mmCIF file of C-alpha atoms in Angstrom:
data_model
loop_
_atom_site.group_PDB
_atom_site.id
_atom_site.type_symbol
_atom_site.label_atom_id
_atom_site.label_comp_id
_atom_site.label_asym_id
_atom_site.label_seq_id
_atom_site.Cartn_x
_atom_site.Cartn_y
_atom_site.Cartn_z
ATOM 1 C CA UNK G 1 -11.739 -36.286 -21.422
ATOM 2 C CA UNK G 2 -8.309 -37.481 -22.782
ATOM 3 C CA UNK G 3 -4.958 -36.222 -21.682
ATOM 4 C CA UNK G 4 -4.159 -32.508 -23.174
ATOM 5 C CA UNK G 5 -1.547 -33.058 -25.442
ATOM 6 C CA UNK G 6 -0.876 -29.022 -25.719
ATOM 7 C CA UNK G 7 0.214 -28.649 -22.597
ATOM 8 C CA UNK G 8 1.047 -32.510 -20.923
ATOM 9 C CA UNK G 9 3.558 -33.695 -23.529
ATOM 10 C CA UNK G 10 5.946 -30.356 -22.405
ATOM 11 C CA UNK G 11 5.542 -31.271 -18.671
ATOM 12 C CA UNK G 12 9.139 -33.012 -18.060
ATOM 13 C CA UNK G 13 9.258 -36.622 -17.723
ATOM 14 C CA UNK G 14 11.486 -36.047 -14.851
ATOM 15 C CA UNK G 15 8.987 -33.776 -13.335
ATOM 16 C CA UNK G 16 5.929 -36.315 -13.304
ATOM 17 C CA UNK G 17 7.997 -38.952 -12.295
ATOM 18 C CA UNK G 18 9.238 -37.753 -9.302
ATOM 19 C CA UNK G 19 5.722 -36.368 -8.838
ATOM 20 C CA UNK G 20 4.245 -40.195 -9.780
ATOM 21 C CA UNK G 21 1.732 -38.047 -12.122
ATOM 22 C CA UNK G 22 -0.076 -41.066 -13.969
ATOM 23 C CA UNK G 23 -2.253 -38.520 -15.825
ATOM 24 C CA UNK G 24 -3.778 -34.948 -16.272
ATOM 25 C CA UNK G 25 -6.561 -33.971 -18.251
ATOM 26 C CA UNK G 26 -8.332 -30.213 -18.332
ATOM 27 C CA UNK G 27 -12.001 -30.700 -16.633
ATOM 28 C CA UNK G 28 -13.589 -27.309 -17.376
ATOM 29 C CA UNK G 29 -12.436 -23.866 -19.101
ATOM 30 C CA UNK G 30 -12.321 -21.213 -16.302
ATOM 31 C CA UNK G 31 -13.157 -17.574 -16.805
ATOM 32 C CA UNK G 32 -10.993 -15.715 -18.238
ATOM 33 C CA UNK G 33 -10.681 -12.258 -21.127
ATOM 34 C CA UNK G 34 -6.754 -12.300 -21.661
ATOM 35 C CA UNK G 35 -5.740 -15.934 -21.515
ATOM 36 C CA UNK G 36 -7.029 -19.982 -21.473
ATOM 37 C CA UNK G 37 -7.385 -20.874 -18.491
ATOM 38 C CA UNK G 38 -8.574 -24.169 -17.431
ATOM 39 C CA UNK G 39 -9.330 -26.479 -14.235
ATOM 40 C CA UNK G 40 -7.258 -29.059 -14.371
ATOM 41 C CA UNK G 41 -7.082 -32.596 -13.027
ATOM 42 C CA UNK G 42 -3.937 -34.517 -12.385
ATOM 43 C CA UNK G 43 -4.176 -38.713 -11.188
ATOM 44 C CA UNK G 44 -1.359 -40.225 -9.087
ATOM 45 C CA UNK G 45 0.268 -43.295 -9.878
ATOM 46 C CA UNK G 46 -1.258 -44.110 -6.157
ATOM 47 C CA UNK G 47 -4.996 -43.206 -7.786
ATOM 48 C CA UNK G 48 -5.414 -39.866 -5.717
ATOM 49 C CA UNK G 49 -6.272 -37.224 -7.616
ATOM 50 C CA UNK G 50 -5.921 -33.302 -7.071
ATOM 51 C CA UNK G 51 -6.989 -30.597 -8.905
ATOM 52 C CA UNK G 52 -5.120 -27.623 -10.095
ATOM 53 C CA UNK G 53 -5.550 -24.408 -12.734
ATOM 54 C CA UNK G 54 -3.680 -24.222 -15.611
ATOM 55 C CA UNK G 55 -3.177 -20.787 -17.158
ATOM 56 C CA UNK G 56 -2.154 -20.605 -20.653
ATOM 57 C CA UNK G 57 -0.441 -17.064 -21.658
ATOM 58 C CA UNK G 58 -2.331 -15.882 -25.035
ATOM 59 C CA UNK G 59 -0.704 -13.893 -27.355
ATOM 60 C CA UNK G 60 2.784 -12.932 -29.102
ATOM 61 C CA UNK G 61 3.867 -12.189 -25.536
ATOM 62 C CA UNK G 62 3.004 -15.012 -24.185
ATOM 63 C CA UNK G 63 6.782 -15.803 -22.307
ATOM 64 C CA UNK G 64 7.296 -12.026 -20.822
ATOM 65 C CA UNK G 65 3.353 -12.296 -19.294
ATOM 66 C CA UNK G 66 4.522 -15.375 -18.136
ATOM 67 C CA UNK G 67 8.142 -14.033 -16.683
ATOM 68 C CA UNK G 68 5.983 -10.985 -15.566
ATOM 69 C CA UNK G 69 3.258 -12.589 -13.892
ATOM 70 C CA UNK G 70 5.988 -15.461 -11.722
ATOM 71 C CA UNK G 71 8.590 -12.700 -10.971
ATOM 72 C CA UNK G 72 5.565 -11.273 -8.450
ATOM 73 C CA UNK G 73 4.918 -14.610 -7.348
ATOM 74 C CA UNK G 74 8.218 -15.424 -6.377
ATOM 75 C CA UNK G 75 8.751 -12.436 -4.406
ATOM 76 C CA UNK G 76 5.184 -12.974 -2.417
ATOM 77 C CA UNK G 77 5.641 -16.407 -1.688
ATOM 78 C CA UNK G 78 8.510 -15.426 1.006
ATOM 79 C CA UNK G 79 5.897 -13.073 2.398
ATOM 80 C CA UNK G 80 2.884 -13.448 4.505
ATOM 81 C CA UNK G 81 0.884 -12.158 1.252
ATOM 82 C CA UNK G 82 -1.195 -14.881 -0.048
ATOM 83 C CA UNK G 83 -0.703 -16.502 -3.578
ATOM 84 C CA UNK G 84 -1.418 -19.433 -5.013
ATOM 85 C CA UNK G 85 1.828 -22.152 -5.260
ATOM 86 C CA UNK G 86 3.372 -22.383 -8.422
ATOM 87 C CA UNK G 87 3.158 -26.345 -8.371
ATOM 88 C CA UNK G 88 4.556 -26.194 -12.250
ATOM 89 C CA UNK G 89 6.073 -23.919 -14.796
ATOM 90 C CA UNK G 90 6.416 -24.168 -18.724
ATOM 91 C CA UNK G 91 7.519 -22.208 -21.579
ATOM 92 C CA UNK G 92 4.411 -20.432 -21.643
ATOM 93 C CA UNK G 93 1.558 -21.742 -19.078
ATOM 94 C CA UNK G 94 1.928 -22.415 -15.385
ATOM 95 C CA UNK G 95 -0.015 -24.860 -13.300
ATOM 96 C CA UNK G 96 -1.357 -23.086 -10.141
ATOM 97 C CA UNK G 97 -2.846 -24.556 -6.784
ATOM 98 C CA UNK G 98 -6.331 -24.834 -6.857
ATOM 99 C CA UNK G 99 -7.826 -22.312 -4.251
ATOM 100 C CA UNK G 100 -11.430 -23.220 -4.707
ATOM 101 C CA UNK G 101 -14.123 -21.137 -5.852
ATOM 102 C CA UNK G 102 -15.415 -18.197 -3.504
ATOM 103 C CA UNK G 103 -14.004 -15.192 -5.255
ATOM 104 C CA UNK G 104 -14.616 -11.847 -4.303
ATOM 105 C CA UNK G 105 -17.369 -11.089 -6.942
ATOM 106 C CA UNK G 106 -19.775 -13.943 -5.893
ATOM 107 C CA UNK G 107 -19.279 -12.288 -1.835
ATOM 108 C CA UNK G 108 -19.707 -8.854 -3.181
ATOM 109 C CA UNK G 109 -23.196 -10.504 -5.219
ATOM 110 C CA UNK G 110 -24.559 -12.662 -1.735
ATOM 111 C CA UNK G 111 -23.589 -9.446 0.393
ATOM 112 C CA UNK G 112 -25.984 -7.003 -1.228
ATOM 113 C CA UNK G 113 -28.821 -9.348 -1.478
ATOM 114 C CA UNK G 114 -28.673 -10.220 2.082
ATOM 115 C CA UNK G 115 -27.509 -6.787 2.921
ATOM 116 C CA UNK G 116 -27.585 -5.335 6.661
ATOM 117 C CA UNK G 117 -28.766 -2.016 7.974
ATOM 118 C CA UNK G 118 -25.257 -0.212 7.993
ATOM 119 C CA UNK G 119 -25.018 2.370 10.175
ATOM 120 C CA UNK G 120 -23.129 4.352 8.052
ATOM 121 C CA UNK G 121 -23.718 7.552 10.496
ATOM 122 C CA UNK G 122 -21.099 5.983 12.854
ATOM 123 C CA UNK G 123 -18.615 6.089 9.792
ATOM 124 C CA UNK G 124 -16.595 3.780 10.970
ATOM 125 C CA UNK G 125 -14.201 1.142 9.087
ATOM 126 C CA UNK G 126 -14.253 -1.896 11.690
ATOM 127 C CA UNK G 127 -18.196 -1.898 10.861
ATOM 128 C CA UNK G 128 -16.543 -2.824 7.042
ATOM 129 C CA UNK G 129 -14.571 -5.938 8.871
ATOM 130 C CA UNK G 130 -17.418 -6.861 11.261
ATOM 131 C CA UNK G 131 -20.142 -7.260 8.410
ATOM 132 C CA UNK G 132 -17.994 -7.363 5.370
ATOM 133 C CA UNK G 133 -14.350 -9.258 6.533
ATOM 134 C CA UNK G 134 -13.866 -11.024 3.241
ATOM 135 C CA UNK G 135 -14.213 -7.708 1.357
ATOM 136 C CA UNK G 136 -12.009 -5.670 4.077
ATOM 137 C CA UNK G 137 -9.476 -8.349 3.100
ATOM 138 C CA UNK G 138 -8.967 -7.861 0.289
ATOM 139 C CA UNK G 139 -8.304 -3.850 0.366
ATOM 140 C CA UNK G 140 -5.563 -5.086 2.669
ATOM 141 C CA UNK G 141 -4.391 -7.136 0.239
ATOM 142 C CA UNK G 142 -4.276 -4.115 -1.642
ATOM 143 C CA UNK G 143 -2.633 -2.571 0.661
ATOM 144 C CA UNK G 144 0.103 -4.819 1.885
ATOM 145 C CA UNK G 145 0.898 -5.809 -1.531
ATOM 146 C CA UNK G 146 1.893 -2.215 -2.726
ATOM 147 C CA UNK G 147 3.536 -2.145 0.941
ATOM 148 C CA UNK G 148 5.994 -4.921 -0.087
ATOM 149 C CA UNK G 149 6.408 -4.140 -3.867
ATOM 150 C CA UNK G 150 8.463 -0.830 -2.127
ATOM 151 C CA UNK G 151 10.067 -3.017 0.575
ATOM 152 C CA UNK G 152 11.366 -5.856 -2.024
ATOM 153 C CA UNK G 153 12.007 -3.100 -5.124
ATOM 154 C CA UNK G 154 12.423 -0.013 -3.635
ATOM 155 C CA UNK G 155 9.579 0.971 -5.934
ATOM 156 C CA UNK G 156 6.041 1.515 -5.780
ATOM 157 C CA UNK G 157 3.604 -1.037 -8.073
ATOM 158 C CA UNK G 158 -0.136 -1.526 -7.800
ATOM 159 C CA UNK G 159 -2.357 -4.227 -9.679
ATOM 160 C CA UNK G 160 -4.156 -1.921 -12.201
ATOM 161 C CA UNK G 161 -6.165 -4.913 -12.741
ATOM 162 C CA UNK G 162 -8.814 -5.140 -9.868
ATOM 163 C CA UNK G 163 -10.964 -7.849 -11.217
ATOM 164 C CA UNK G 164 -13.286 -9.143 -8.119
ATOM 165 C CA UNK G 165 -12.858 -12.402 -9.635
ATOM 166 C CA UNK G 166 -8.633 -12.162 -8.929
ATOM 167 C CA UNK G 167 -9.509 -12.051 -5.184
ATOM 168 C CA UNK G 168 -10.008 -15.820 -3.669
ATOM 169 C CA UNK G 169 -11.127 -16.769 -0.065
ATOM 170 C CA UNK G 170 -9.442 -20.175 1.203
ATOM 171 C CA UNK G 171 -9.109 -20.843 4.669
ATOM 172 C CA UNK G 172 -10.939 -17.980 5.905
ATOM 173 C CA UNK G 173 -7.893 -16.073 4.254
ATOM 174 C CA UNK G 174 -7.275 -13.653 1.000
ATOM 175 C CA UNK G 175 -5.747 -14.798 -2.047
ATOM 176 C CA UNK G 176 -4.811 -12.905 -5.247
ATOM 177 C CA UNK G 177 -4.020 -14.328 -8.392
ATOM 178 C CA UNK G 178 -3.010 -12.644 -11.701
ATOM 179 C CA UNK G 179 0.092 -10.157 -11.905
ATOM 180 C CA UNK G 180 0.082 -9.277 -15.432
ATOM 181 C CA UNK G 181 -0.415 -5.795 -15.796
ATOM 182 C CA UNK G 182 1.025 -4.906 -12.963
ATOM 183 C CA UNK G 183 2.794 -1.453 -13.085
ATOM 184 C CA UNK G 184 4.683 1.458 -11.232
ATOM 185 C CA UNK G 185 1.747 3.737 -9.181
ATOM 186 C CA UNK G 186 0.647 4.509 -6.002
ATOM 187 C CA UNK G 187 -1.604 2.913 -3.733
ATOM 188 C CA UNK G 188 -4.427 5.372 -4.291
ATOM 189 C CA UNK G 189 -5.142 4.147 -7.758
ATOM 190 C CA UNK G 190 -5.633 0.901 -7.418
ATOM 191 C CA UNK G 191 -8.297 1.822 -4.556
ATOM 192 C CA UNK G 192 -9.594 4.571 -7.033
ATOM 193 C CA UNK G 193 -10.211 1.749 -9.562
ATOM 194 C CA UNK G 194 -11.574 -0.866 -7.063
ATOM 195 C CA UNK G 195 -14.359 1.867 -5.626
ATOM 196 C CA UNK G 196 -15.272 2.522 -9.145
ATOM 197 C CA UNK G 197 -15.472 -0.828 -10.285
ATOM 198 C CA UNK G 198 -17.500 -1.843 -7.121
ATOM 199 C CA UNK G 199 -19.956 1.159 -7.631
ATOM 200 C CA UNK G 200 -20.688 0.024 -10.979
ATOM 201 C CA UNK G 201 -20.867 -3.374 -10.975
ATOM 202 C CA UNK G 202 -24.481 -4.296 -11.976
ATOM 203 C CA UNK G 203 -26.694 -3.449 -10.198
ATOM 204 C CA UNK G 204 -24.570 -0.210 -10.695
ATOM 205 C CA UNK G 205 -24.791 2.868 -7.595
ATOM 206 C CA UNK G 206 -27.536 0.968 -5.270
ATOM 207 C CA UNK G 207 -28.181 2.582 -2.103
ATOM 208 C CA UNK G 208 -25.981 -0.033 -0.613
ATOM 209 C CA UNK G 209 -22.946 0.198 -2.725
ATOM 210 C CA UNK G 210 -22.593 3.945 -2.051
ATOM 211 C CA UNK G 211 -23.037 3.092 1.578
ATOM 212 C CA UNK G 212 -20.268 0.355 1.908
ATOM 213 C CA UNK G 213 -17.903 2.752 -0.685
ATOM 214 C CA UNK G 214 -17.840 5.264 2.191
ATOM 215 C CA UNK G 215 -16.682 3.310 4.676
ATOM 216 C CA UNK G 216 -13.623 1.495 1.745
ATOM 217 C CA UNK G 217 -12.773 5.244 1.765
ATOM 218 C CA UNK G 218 -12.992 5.662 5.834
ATOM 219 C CA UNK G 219 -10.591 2.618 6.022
ATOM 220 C CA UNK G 220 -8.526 4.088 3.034
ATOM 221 C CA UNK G 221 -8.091 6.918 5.394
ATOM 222 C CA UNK G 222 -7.778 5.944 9.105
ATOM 223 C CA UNK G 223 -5.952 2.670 8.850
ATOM 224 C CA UNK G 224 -3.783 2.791 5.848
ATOM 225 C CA UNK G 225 -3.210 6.924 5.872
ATOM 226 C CA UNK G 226 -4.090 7.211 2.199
ATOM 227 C CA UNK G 227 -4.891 10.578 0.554
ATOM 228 C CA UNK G 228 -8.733 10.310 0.120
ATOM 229 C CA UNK G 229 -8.685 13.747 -2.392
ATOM 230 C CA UNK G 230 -6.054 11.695 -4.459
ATOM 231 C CA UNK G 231 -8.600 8.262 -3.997
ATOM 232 C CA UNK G 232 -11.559 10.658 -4.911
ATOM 233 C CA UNK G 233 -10.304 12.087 -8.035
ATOM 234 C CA UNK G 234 -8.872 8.638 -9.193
ATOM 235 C CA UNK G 235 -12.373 7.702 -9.180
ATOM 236 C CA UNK G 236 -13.683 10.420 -10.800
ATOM 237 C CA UNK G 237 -10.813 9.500 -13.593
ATOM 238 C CA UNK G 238 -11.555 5.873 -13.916
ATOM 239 C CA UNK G 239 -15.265 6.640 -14.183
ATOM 240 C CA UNK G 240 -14.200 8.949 -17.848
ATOM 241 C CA UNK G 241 -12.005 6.123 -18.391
ATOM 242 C CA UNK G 242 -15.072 3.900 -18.489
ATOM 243 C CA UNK G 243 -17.493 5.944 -20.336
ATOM 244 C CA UNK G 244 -14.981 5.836 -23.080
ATOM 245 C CA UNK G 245 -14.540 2.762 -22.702
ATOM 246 C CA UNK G 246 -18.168 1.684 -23.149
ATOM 247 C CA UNK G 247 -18.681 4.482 -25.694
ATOM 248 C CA UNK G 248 -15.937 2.521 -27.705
ATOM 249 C CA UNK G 249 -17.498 -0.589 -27.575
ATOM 250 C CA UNK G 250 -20.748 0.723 -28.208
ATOM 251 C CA UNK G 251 -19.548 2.319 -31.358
ATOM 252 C CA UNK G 252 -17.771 -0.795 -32.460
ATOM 253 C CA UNK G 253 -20.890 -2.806 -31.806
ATOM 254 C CA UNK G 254 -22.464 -0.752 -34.477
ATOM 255 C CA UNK G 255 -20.422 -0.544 -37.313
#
């Protein structure tokens, strides 16, 4: 694959010099609904090479995603709150650090088909980091995100967007990636949202799903003191939310 003109030929001169970048070229086009997003590899005038992800903001408002999306990065990289690097930035695409390729979706996918006998009697949240750490993780990602968006702001912001695919394990460790549509809220709605989302991910309400959702909710409770009527009606809203959702869709399908 030849060098991507779109994006390379804006990269300063400067920049890859200092950087000895010989040459880049896009490998593979990475998942994504809202923007083009690609795996990207970049050669060394030394001949190492190193790969990276290149996220290209779609769209009329392509520069505020972008100014959006690295205003949250900037402010977690002087945290203990895992991000990618920002290892370049351009008028409308950054180039991210490569975190590899265990996201939260494929652990949530492995985890039910080699599912354990929870003892869900005990209704306990350590059994959630004993059997489940990379998914406990994450809902303290969650939860120390929204913790610092009020310590750095003075404000309260969630994620909104709880994609499993957002959540990245390097290093034994929780990443996040994508900041887009983040927006003022309380904690309780992004776990609303993430419950509902992991109850009806295909196959949608298994025995096991409504068995590890109770104990989210037990560590939504005892460890991060959230209201779990305010979590249990979120759900009940974001489940609506997606019936119309899908009923929209459905109808669009159609005509």
């Amino acid at each position: 694959m030849q060098e991507d003109k779109t994006n390379s030929e804006f990269i300063s001169q400067d920049f890859k010099k200092a950087k000895g970048i010989s040459h880049i070229k896009k490998r593979k086009k990475l998942f994504s609904r809202k923007n083009n997003v690609f795996e990207v590899e970049i050669t060394f005038k030394d001949g190492k090479k190193q790969l990276y992800v290149l996220k290209e903001y779609a769209g009329v408002k392509d520069q505020d995603k972008l100014k959006k999306e690295t205003y949250w990065y900037d402010i977690l990289k002087e945290t203990a709150i895992k991000t990618p690097s920002i290892y370049y930035k351009g008028r409308n695409f950054i180039i991210l650090e490569h975190l590899g390729k265990i996201t939260l979706l494929d652990y949530i996918i492995s985890a039910e088909k080699d599912m354990k006998n929870l003892n869900t009697a005990l209704e306990k949240s350590y059994i959630l980091k004993k059997d489940y750490p990379f998914l406990a993780g994450a809902l303290k990602w969650i939860y120390d995100f929204n913790r610092q968006t009020v310590i750095s702001t003075g404000k309260s912001f969630i994620l909104n967007d709880l994609n499993f695919r957002n959540f990245i394990l390097k290093d034994n460790e929780v990443f996040r990636i994508d900041f887009e549509d983040c927006s003022r809220g309380m904690a309780e709605e992004d776990f609303s949202r993430f419950i509902a989302f992991f109850l009806t991910y295909e196959p949608s309400f298994t025995e096991w799903k409504k068995s590890v959702s109770g104990l989210i909710k037990k560590m939504c409770s005892d460890e991060m003191g959230l209201s779990i009527d305010n979590v249990e009606k979120g759900i009940e809203l974001e489940f609506k939310d997606m019936h119309k959702r899908r009923k929209h869709m459905r109808q669009t399908v159609i005509k």
